Short mmCIF file of C-alpha atoms in Angstrom, two decimals:
data_model
loop_
_atom_site.label_atom_id
_atom_site.label_comp_id
_atom_site.label_asym_id
_atom_site.label_seq_id
_atom_site.Cartn_x
_atom_site.Cartn_y
_atom_site.Cartn_z
CA THR W 895 60.01 -42.43 -55.78
CA ALA W 896 61.19 -41.87 -52.20
CA ALA W 897 62.20 -38.34 -51.28
CA PRO W 898 65.85 -37.81 -50.31
CA HIS W 899 64.86 -36.66 -46.81
CA ALA W 900 62.96 -39.92 -46.30
CA ALA W 901 66.04 -41.94 -47.17
CA GLY W 902 68.04 -39.92 -44.66
CA ALA W 903 65.37 -40.50 -42.03
CA ILE W 904 65.56 -44.25 -42.63
CA SER W 905 69.33 -44.19 -42.24
CA ARG W 906 68.99 -42.37 -38.93
CA LEU W 907 66.22 -44.76 -37.91
CA PHE W 908 68.43 -47.80 -38.52
CA LYS W 909 71.17 -46.32 -36.31
CA ALA W 910 68.61 -45.54 -33.60
CA LEU W 911 67.17 -49.06 -33.74
CA LYS W 912 70.61 -50.62 -33.40
CA ALA W 913 71.34 -48.40 -30.41
CA LYS W 914 67.97 -49.16 -28.83
CA ALA W 915 68.56 -52.88 -29.10
CA ARG W 916 72.04 -52.49 -27.59
CA ILE W 917 73.57 -54.55 -30.36
CA PRO W 918 77.11 -53.38 -31.19
CA LEU W 919 77.48 -51.83 -34.63
CA GLU W 920 80.46 -54.03 -35.41
CA LYS W 921 78.22 -57.11 -35.17
CA VAL W 922 76.23 -55.85 -38.14
CA LEU W 923 79.04 -55.70 -40.68
CA GLY W 924 82.49 -55.03 -39.26
CA LYS W 925 84.92 -52.44 -37.91
CA ILE W 926 87.42 -50.55 -40.08
CA VAL W 927 90.24 -48.29 -38.93
CA ILE W 928 90.88 -45.50 -41.43
CA LEU W 929 94.30 -43.80 -41.23
CA ASP W 930 94.00 -41.12 -43.91
CA PRO W 931 92.97 -37.50 -43.17
CA GLU W 932 91.83 -37.01 -46.78
CA ALA W 933 89.29 -39.85 -46.41
CA PHE W 934 87.17 -37.64 -44.16
CA ALA W 935 87.09 -34.64 -46.47
CA GLU W 936 83.80 -33.74 -48.16
CA GLU W 937 84.49 -35.97 -51.16
CA GLY W 938 86.44 -38.58 -49.20
CA TYR W 939 85.77 -42.30 -49.23
CA ALA W 940 85.09 -42.70 -45.48
CA SER W 941 81.44 -41.79 -45.95
CA ALA W 942 81.00 -44.48 -48.61
CA LEU W 943 82.33 -47.15 -46.21
CA ALA W 944 80.12 -45.86 -43.41
CA GLU W 945 77.03 -45.82 -45.63
CA ALA W 946 77.77 -49.41 -46.66
CA GLY W 947 77.29 -50.39 -43.03
CA TYR W 948 80.84 -50.55 -41.65
CA THR W 949 81.74 -49.03 -38.29
CA ILE W 950 84.52 -46.49 -38.90
CA ILE W 951 87.30 -45.67 -36.43
CA ARG W 952 89.08 -42.48 -37.48
CA HIS W 953 92.79 -41.73 -37.06
CA GLY W 954 95.05 -39.05 -38.53
CA ASP W 955 98.33 -40.05 -36.89
CA GLY W 956 100.16 -43.33 -37.55
CA GLN W 957 101.54 -43.65 -34.01
CA GLU W 958 98.08 -43.22 -32.48
CA ALA W 959 96.49 -45.58 -35.02
CA TYR W 960 98.99 -48.35 -34.31
CA ALA W 961 98.62 -47.93 -30.54
CA ASP W 962 94.86 -48.27 -30.95
CA LEU W 963 95.22 -51.37 -33.14
CA SER W 964 97.61 -52.94 -30.62
CA ALA W 965 95.14 -52.42 -27.79
CA ARG W 966 92.16 -54.07 -29.46
CA ASN W 967 91.29 -57.23 -31.36
CA ASP W 968 87.89 -56.25 -32.75
CA VAL W 969 89.10 -54.45 -35.91
CA HIS W 970 88.49 -56.31 -39.17
CA CYS W 971 90.38 -54.12 -41.68
CA LEU W 972 92.86 -51.20 -41.87
CA VAL W 973 92.49 -48.66 -44.69
CA MET W 974 95.39 -46.22 -44.80
CA ASP W 975 97.61 -43.88 -46.72
CA ILE W 976 101.36 -44.54 -46.70
CA LYS W 977 102.35 -40.93 -46.06
CA VAL W 978 100.82 -40.03 -42.69
CA PRO W 979 102.15 -38.19 -39.60
CA GLY W 980 103.79 -40.25 -36.86
CA LEU W 981 104.46 -43.80 -38.02
CA SER W 982 104.33 -44.15 -41.79
CA GLY W 983 102.14 -46.76 -43.43
CA LEU W 984 105.23 -48.85 -44.23
CA GLU W 985 106.32 -48.80 -40.60
CA ILE W 986 102.86 -49.92 -39.51
CA LEU W 987 102.97 -52.84 -41.96
CA THR W 988 106.37 -53.85 -40.59
CA ARG W 989 105.10 -53.79 -37.01
CA LEU W 990 101.95 -55.76 -37.89
CA GLN W 991 104.05 -58.45 -39.50
CA GLY W 992 106.49 -58.44 -36.58
CA ALA W 993 103.56 -58.98 -34.23
CA ARG W 994 102.33 -61.74 -36.55
CA ARG W 995 99.00 -60.02 -36.88
CA ALA W 996 97.31 -60.88 -40.17
CA LEU W 997 95.09 -57.83 -40.35
CA PRO W 998 93.68 -57.15 -43.84
CA VAL W 999 94.97 -53.83 -45.22
CA VAL W 1000 93.85 -51.59 -48.06
CA VAL W 1001 96.41 -48.95 -49.07
CA VAL W 1002 95.09 -45.74 -50.66
CA THR W 1003 97.95 -43.41 -51.56
CA GLU W 1004 99.12 -40.87 -54.14
CA THR W 1005 102.36 -42.74 -54.87
CA PRO W 1006 102.30 -45.75 -57.22
CA GLY W 1007 105.91 -46.63 -56.35
CA PHE W 1008 105.11 -47.97 -52.89
CA ARG W 1009 103.31 -50.91 -54.51
CA ASP W 1010 106.64 -52.75 -54.92
CA ALA W 1011 107.95 -51.95 -51.44
CA PHE W 1012 108.85 -55.08 -49.46
CA GLU W 1013 106.46 -54.17 -46.64
CA VAL W 1014 103.57 -53.92 -49.12
CA ALA W 1015 104.43 -56.88 -51.35
CA SER W 1016 104.96 -59.23 -48.41
CA HIS W 1017 101.74 -58.48 -46.56
CA PRO W 1018 99.44 -61.51 -46.89
CA GLN W 1019 96.13 -59.65 -47.31
CA LEU W 1020 96.60 -56.29 -48.98
CA LYS W 1021 94.99 -54.27 -51.76
CA TYR W 1022 96.66 -51.20 -53.27
CA PHE W 1023 94.99 -48.13 -54.82
CA VAL W 1024 96.41 -44.91 -56.21
CA LYS W 1025 94.38 -41.77 -55.45
CA PRO W 1026 91.83 -40.73 -56.49
CA VAL W 1027 90.03 -43.98 -55.71
CA ASP W 1028 86.60 -45.00 -56.92
CA SER W 1029 84.34 -45.75 -53.94
CA ALA W 1030 82.80 -48.81 -55.60
CA ASP W 1031 86.25 -50.30 -56.27
CA LEU W 1032 87.32 -49.59 -52.70
CA LEU W 1033 84.19 -51.23 -51.28
CA ALA W 1034 84.76 -54.30 -53.41
CA ALA W 1035 88.38 -54.53 -52.21
CA VAL W 1036 87.36 -54.22 -48.56
CA GLU W 1037 84.78 -56.97 -48.97
CA GLU W 1038 87.38 -59.19 -50.62
CA VAL W 1039 90.13 -58.88 -48.02
CA MET W 1040 88.04 -58.74 -44.88
CA PRO W 1041 87.38 -61.93 -42.95
CA VAL W 1042 83.89 -63.41 -42.98
CA PRO W 1043 81.78 -60.82 -41.12
CA PRO W 1044 80.66 -61.84 -37.64
CA ARG W 1045 77.05 -62.15 -38.79
CA ALA W 1046 77.99 -64.82 -41.34
CA LYS W 1047 79.84 -66.97 -38.82
CA THR W 1048 78.36 -69.22 -36.21
CA GLU W 1049 78.34 -66.47 -33.65
CA VAL W 1050 79.26 -66.99 -30.04
CA ILE W 1051 77.19 -64.34 -28.34
CA SER W 1052 76.50 -63.79 -24.68
CA SER W 1053 73.32 -65.06 -23.08
CA ALA W 1054 72.38 -61.43 -22.37
CA GLU W 1055 72.74 -60.46 -26.05
CA LEU W 1056 70.73 -63.49 -27.13
CA ALA W 1057 68.00 -62.76 -24.58
CA ARG W 1058 67.85 -59.14 -25.69
CA ALA W 1059 67.55 -60.08 -29.38
CA ARG W 1060 64.84 -62.63 -28.58
CA GLU W 1061 62.98 -59.99 -26.62
CA VAL W 1062 63.11 -57.66 -29.63
CA GLN W 1063 61.76 -60.41 -31.88
CA ALA W 1064 59.01 -61.38 -29.44
CA ARG W 1065 57.76 -57.79 -29.30
CA MET W 1066 57.30 -57.77 -33.07
CA VAL W 1067 54.78 -60.63 -32.99
CA PRO W 1068 51.16 -59.48 -32.55
CA THR W 1069 49.78 -60.33 -29.11
CA GLY W 1070 46.61 -62.31 -29.60
CA THR W 1071 44.59 -62.81 -32.75
CA PRO W 1072 43.35 -59.49 -34.16
CA ARG W 1073 39.60 -59.15 -34.56
CA ILE W 1074 38.41 -58.38 -38.09
CA ASP W 1075 34.64 -58.11 -38.53
CA GLY W 1076 33.38 -60.91 -40.76
CA TYR W 1077 36.67 -62.78 -40.74
CA ASP W 1078 38.40 -65.54 -38.81
CA THR W 1079 42.14 -65.08 -38.43
CA ALA W 1080 44.85 -67.28 -36.91
CA PHE W 1081 48.63 -67.43 -37.02
CA ARG W 1082 51.47 -69.38 -35.49
CA SER W 1083 55.23 -68.88 -35.59
CA ALA W 1084 57.59 -71.64 -34.44
CA PRO W 1085 61.23 -70.49 -34.50
CA ALA W 1086 64.09 -72.95 -34.86
CA ALA W 1087 66.84 -73.00 -32.26
CA GLY W 1088 68.63 -69.72 -31.66
CA LEU W 1089 67.33 -66.50 -33.17
CA GLY W 1090 64.41 -66.64 -35.57
CA GLY W 1091 64.31 -65.28 -39.09
CA ASP W 1092 60.55 -65.23 -39.65
CA PHE W 1093 58.28 -62.24 -39.13
CA LEU W 1094 54.53 -61.63 -39.22
CA ASP W 1095 52.40 -58.60 -38.57
CA VAL W 1096 48.73 -57.62 -38.67
CA PHE W 1097 47.77 -53.97 -38.26
CA PRO W 1098 44.88 -51.60 -39.15
CA LEU W 1099 44.95 -49.17 -42.05
CA PRO W 1100 42.82 -46.11 -42.83
CA GLY W 1101 39.30 -46.75 -44.14
CA GLY W 1102 38.81 -49.91 -42.11
CA ARG W 1103 41.36 -51.87 -44.14
CA VAL W 1104 43.80 -54.30 -42.55
CA ALA W 1105 47.38 -55.18 -43.53
CA LEU W 1106 48.62 -58.75 -43.10
CA THR W 1107 52.30 -59.51 -43.68
CA VAL W 1108 54.51 -62.57 -43.43
CA ALA W 1109 58.21 -62.14 -44.16
CA ARG W 1110 61.56 -63.82 -43.70
CA VAL W 1111 65.01 -62.32 -43.22
CA SER W 1112 67.86 -64.33 -44.73
CA SER W 1113 70.17 -64.02 -41.71
CA ARG W 1114 69.14 -65.57 -38.41
CA ASP W 1115 71.45 -63.56 -36.17
CA LEU W 1116 71.72 -60.19 -34.46
CA ALA W 1117 72.01 -58.30 -37.73
CA GLY W 1118 68.95 -60.14 -39.07
CA THR W 1119 66.98 -59.14 -35.99
CA MET W 1120 67.77 -55.50 -36.62
CA VAL W 1121 66.82 -55.74 -40.29
CA MET W 1122 63.55 -57.37 -39.31
CA LEU W 1123 62.79 -54.55 -36.87
CA MET W 1124 63.75 -51.95 -39.45
CA PHE W 1125 61.51 -53.55 -42.10
CA ARG W 1126 58.55 -53.74 -39.72
CA THR W 1127 58.94 -50.08 -38.76
CA VAL W 1128 59.22 -48.88 -42.35
CA LEU W 1129 56.31 -50.99 -43.59
CA ARG W 1130 54.05 -49.71 -40.81
CA MET W 1131 55.05 -46.19 -41.79
CA LEU W 1132 54.43 -46.65 -45.52
CA ALA W 1133 51.38 -48.92 -45.74
CA PRO W 1134 48.84 -46.39 -44.40
CA ARG W 1135 50.00 -43.87 -47.01
CA ARG W 1136 49.95 -46.14 -50.04
CA ALA W 1137 46.89 -47.41 -51.89
CA ARG W 1138 48.40 -50.77 -52.81
CA PRO W 1139 50.73 -53.16 -50.96
CA LYS W 1140 53.08 -53.35 -53.94
CA GLU W 1141 53.69 -49.62 -53.69
CA ALA W 1142 54.62 -50.02 -50.02
CA LEU W 1143 57.05 -52.90 -50.70
CA VAL W 1144 58.72 -51.10 -53.61
CA GLU W 1145 59.23 -47.95 -51.57
CA ALA W 1146 60.41 -49.99 -48.57
CA ASN W 1147 63.10 -51.54 -50.76
CA GLN W 1148 64.09 -48.15 -52.11
CA LEU W 1149 64.45 -46.73 -48.61
CA LEU W 1150 66.08 -49.74 -46.96
CA ALA W 1151 68.44 -51.16 -49.59
CA ARG W 1152 71.32 -48.78 -48.93
CA ASP W 1153 71.25 -49.23 -45.13
CA MET W 1154 70.74 -52.99 -44.91
CA PRO W 1155 73.93 -54.99 -44.23
CA LYS W 1156 75.22 -56.55 -47.42
CA GLY W 1157 74.15 -60.13 -47.96
CA ILE W 1158 70.97 -59.80 -45.89
CA LEU W 1159 67.66 -59.84 -47.78
CA VAL W 1160 64.01 -59.86 -46.77
CA SER W 1161 61.35 -61.80 -48.65
CA ALA W 1162 57.79 -60.65 -47.96
CA ALA W 1163 54.17 -61.30 -48.83
CA CYS W 1164 51.91 -58.40 -47.90
CA ALA W 1165 48.11 -58.47 -48.20
CA VAL W 1166 45.66 -55.61 -47.68
CA LEU W 1167 42.10 -56.64 -46.84
CA ASP W 1168 39.06 -54.43 -47.39
CA PRO W 1169 36.49 -56.17 -45.12
CA GLY W 1170 33.59 -54.15 -46.51
CA ALA W 1171 34.27 -55.01 -50.16
CA HIS W 1172 35.75 -58.44 -49.28
CA THR W 1173 38.73 -57.81 -51.53
CA LEU W 1174 42.38 -58.68 -51.01
CA ALA W 1175 45.31 -56.97 -52.70
CA ILE W 1176 48.34 -59.25 -52.30
CA ALA W 1177 51.94 -58.28 -53.19
CA ASP W 1178 54.89 -60.66 -53.14
CA ALA W 1179 58.60 -59.80 -53.09
CA GLY W 1180 60.73 -62.94 -53.39
CA HIS W 1181 58.52 -64.84 -50.94
CA PRO W 1182 56.80 -68.26 -51.20
CA ALA W 1183 53.65 -67.86 -53.28
CA PRO W 1184 50.50 -66.90 -51.30
CA LEU W 1185 47.82 -69.59 -51.29
CA VAL W 1186 44.08 -68.94 -51.80
CA TRP W 1187 41.42 -71.60 -51.11
CA ALA W 1188 38.09 -71.12 -52.91
CA LYS W 1189 35.02 -72.65 -51.22
CA GLU W 1190 33.12 -72.84 -54.52
CA PHE W 1191 35.66 -75.17 -56.09
CA GLY W 1192 36.91 -76.83 -52.91
CA MET W 1193 40.50 -76.36 -53.90
CA ALA W 1194 43.46 -74.11 -53.28
CA SER W 1195 45.78 -72.45 -55.79
CA PHE W 1196 49.07 -70.62 -55.53
CA LEU W 1197 49.27 -67.01 -56.65
CA MET W 1198 52.32 -65.73 -58.51
CA ALA W 1199 55.46 -65.33 -56.40
CA GLY W 1200 57.70 -62.30 -56.90
CA ARG W 1201 61.33 -62.72 -57.92
CA GLY W 1202 63.25 -59.99 -56.14
CA ALA W 1203 63.65 -59.74 -52.35
CA ILE W 1204 63.89 -56.52 -50.36
CA GLY W 1205 67.47 -55.39 -49.93
CA THR W 1206 68.39 -55.56 -53.60
CA ALA W 1207 69.25 -52.41 -55.52
CA ALA W 1208 66.54 -49.76 -55.54
CA THR W 1209 65.85 -49.96 -59.26
CA ALA W 1210 62.97 -50.33 -61.69
CA GLU W 1211 63.96 -53.98 -62.07
CA PHE W 1212 62.95 -54.63 -58.47
CA GLU W 1213 59.57 -52.99 -59.01
CA SER W 1214 58.87 -55.15 -62.05
CA SER W 1215 59.84 -58.26 -60.09
CA VAL W 1216 57.23 -57.68 -57.37
CA THR W 1217 53.92 -59.38 -58.19
CA GLU W 1218 50.48 -58.18 -57.13
CA ASP W 1219 47.09 -59.89 -57.35
CA THR W 1220 43.58 -58.81 -56.41
CA VAL W 1221 41.26 -61.49 -55.04
CA GLN W 1222 37.52 -61.30 -54.36
CA LEU W 1223 36.72 -63.41 -51.31
CA ALA W 1224 33.41 -65.31 -51.21
CA PRO W 1225 32.08 -66.74 -47.92
CA ARG W 1226 34.47 -69.41 -46.51
CA ASP W 1227 37.25 -68.49 -48.97
CA ARG W 1228 40.62 -68.18 -47.28
CA LEU W 1229 44.15 -66.84 -47.71
CA LEU W 1230 47.35 -68.42 -46.35
CA LEU W 1231 50.65 -66.60 -46.03
CA TYR W 1232 53.61 -68.66 -44.84
CA THR W 1233 57.39 -68.96 -44.86
CA ASN W 1234 59.67 -71.40 -46.63
CA GLY W 1235 60.06 -73.46 -43.48
CA VAL W 1236 56.61 -74.97 -44.14
CA VAL W 1237 57.42 -76.70 -47.41
CA SER W 1238 61.14 -77.27 -46.79
CA ALA W 1239 60.83 -78.98 -43.37
CA ARG W 1240 62.81 -82.22 -43.66
CA ASP W 1241 62.44 -85.70 -42.22
CA ALA W 1242 65.25 -87.94 -40.94
CA LYS W 1243 66.16 -88.90 -44.53
CA GLY W 1244 66.28 -85.31 -45.73
CA ALA W 1245 63.01 -85.41 -47.69
CA PRO W 1246 61.12 -82.06 -47.68
CA PHE W 1247 57.50 -81.60 -46.64
CA THR W 1248 56.73 -80.26 -50.17
CA GLU W 1249 54.17 -77.84 -51.60
CA LYS W 1250 52.03 -80.79 -52.72
CA ARG W 1251 51.51 -82.02 -49.18
CA PHE W 1252 50.87 -78.48 -47.94
CA LEU W 1253 48.29 -77.99 -50.67
CA ARG W 1254 46.54 -81.23 -49.74
CA LEU W 1255 46.26 -80.16 -46.10
CA VAL W 1256 44.69 -76.85 -47.08
CA ASN W 1257 42.21 -78.55 -49.42
CA PHE W 1258 41.10 -81.10 -46.83
CA GLY W 1259 40.96 -78.50 -44.05
CA GLY W 1260 38.72 -76.12 -45.92
CA GLU W 1261 35.67 -76.51 -43.68
CA GLY W 1262 37.46 -75.98 -40.35
CA SER W 1263 38.38 -72.76 -38.60
CA SER W 1264 41.54 -70.83 -39.36
CA SER W 1265 43.00 -71.90 -36.02
CA ASP W 1266 42.21 -75.57 -36.65
CA LEU W 1267 43.89 -75.47 -40.06
CA VAL W 1268 47.03 -73.72 -38.80
CA ASP W 1269 47.33 -76.17 -35.91
CA THR W 1270 46.92 -79.11 -38.29
CA ILE W 1271 49.65 -77.79 -40.59
CA LEU W 1272 52.14 -77.38 -37.74
CA LYS W 1273 51.25 -80.78 -36.31
CA GLU W 1274 51.79 -82.46 -39.69
CA ILE W 1275 55.14 -80.72 -40.13
CA GLU W 1276 56.23 -81.86 -36.67
CA GLY W 1277 55.19 -85.42 -37.51
CA HIS W 1278 57.08 -85.24 -40.79
CA ARG W 1279 60.27 -84.28 -38.95
CA GLY W 1280 59.92 -87.34 -36.75
CA GLY W 1281 61.74 -85.81 -33.84
CA GLN W 1282 64.38 -84.09 -35.97
CA ALA W 1283 65.38 -80.60 -34.84
CA ALA W 1284 63.81 -77.84 -36.93
CA GLY W 1285 66.28 -76.47 -39.47
CA GLU W 1286 64.16 -73.42 -40.29
CA ASP W 1287 61.48 -71.31 -38.66
CA VAL W 1288 57.88 -72.15 -39.54
CA THR W 1289 55.27 -69.38 -39.77
CA VAL W 1290 51.69 -69.65 -41.05
CA LEU W 1291 48.94 -67.03 -41.19
CA CYS W 1292 45.39 -67.95 -42.23
CA LEU W 1293 42.55 -65.53 -42.99
CA THR W 1294 39.05 -66.96 -43.64
CA ARG W 1295 35.90 -65.06 -44.58
CA ASN W 1296 33.02 -66.13 -42.35
CA ALA W 1297 29.93 -67.77 -43.87
#
């Protein structure tokens, strides 16, 4: 299991990565104004909201809080007590309604009787809790009343933000094909319009081993870019210290799950090659099943795909859902890791490319180089689309043992 200090380090790392990329915190999950001094006490609920990924704006005075709310339009929810210095919570509700501002509100107070107050009952988006409040119930209420987070909308972002996010993504792709003695490696990644959601990485491990990973983040936006960067950083930290790729993926989920924005998941297939022994250990977490082509039989077969993606709860259930296989590679045998965009690419009539067609291409391309096969796959997918815009990213990585 991950040590508590490691989890804290990951949390700090995520904040540092977001700052480095210059992507505003509110674009990851949302901004909340909290008007309740008790929320920031040692056992207060403010920390639970912050740990869930929300950006917290703290206020202890109702007059100051309302002035701040009036001056900005980037707040997504107000969490407050009714009895606060300055303007009371009821007065704030009256002013919000007078300004015709439909800001979602969660009331957390010691007095049950305010529930029936006109200001409370007439507010269109309001949840009411009597202290002490359970953090899980409060989180659920915030998620229910808040508008769709910016990351789940069709975002209108500046050209500078988009360029910066694309730069971050481009830096995560290996530059050039890595050289592995005795092996032929090739990869291609073709993002759809906007920001990509696919990720691949190839990097050395101790003892001459090599890690090869293809992954996909479920959200193709600024938040997804940050999750992708966070996953890459954590995996590169863990893989050299773990004997098996499954161990690295399980610990990555355990460390990342609490800091990843809700609703964003990462599917991943991670292989570790031992070039001297010609063995592959391949782990899969909710990702399309890895494909192995055997020269002896002239045919390819899918390995078992895992069920759970990274970003789910850090539990034993996730560990049991991650699959792992060990493959002995004979000369000319090959491994393909890819994303869902390969088999789900659609033509003008909406028909997908399908696993069957993908499998046929791999079988008939068995004698060519890794680069030739990858190029053929992408060319066939482009032909299948028939000029249609790509709906998903397409990423393929091929590793072939030399004769």
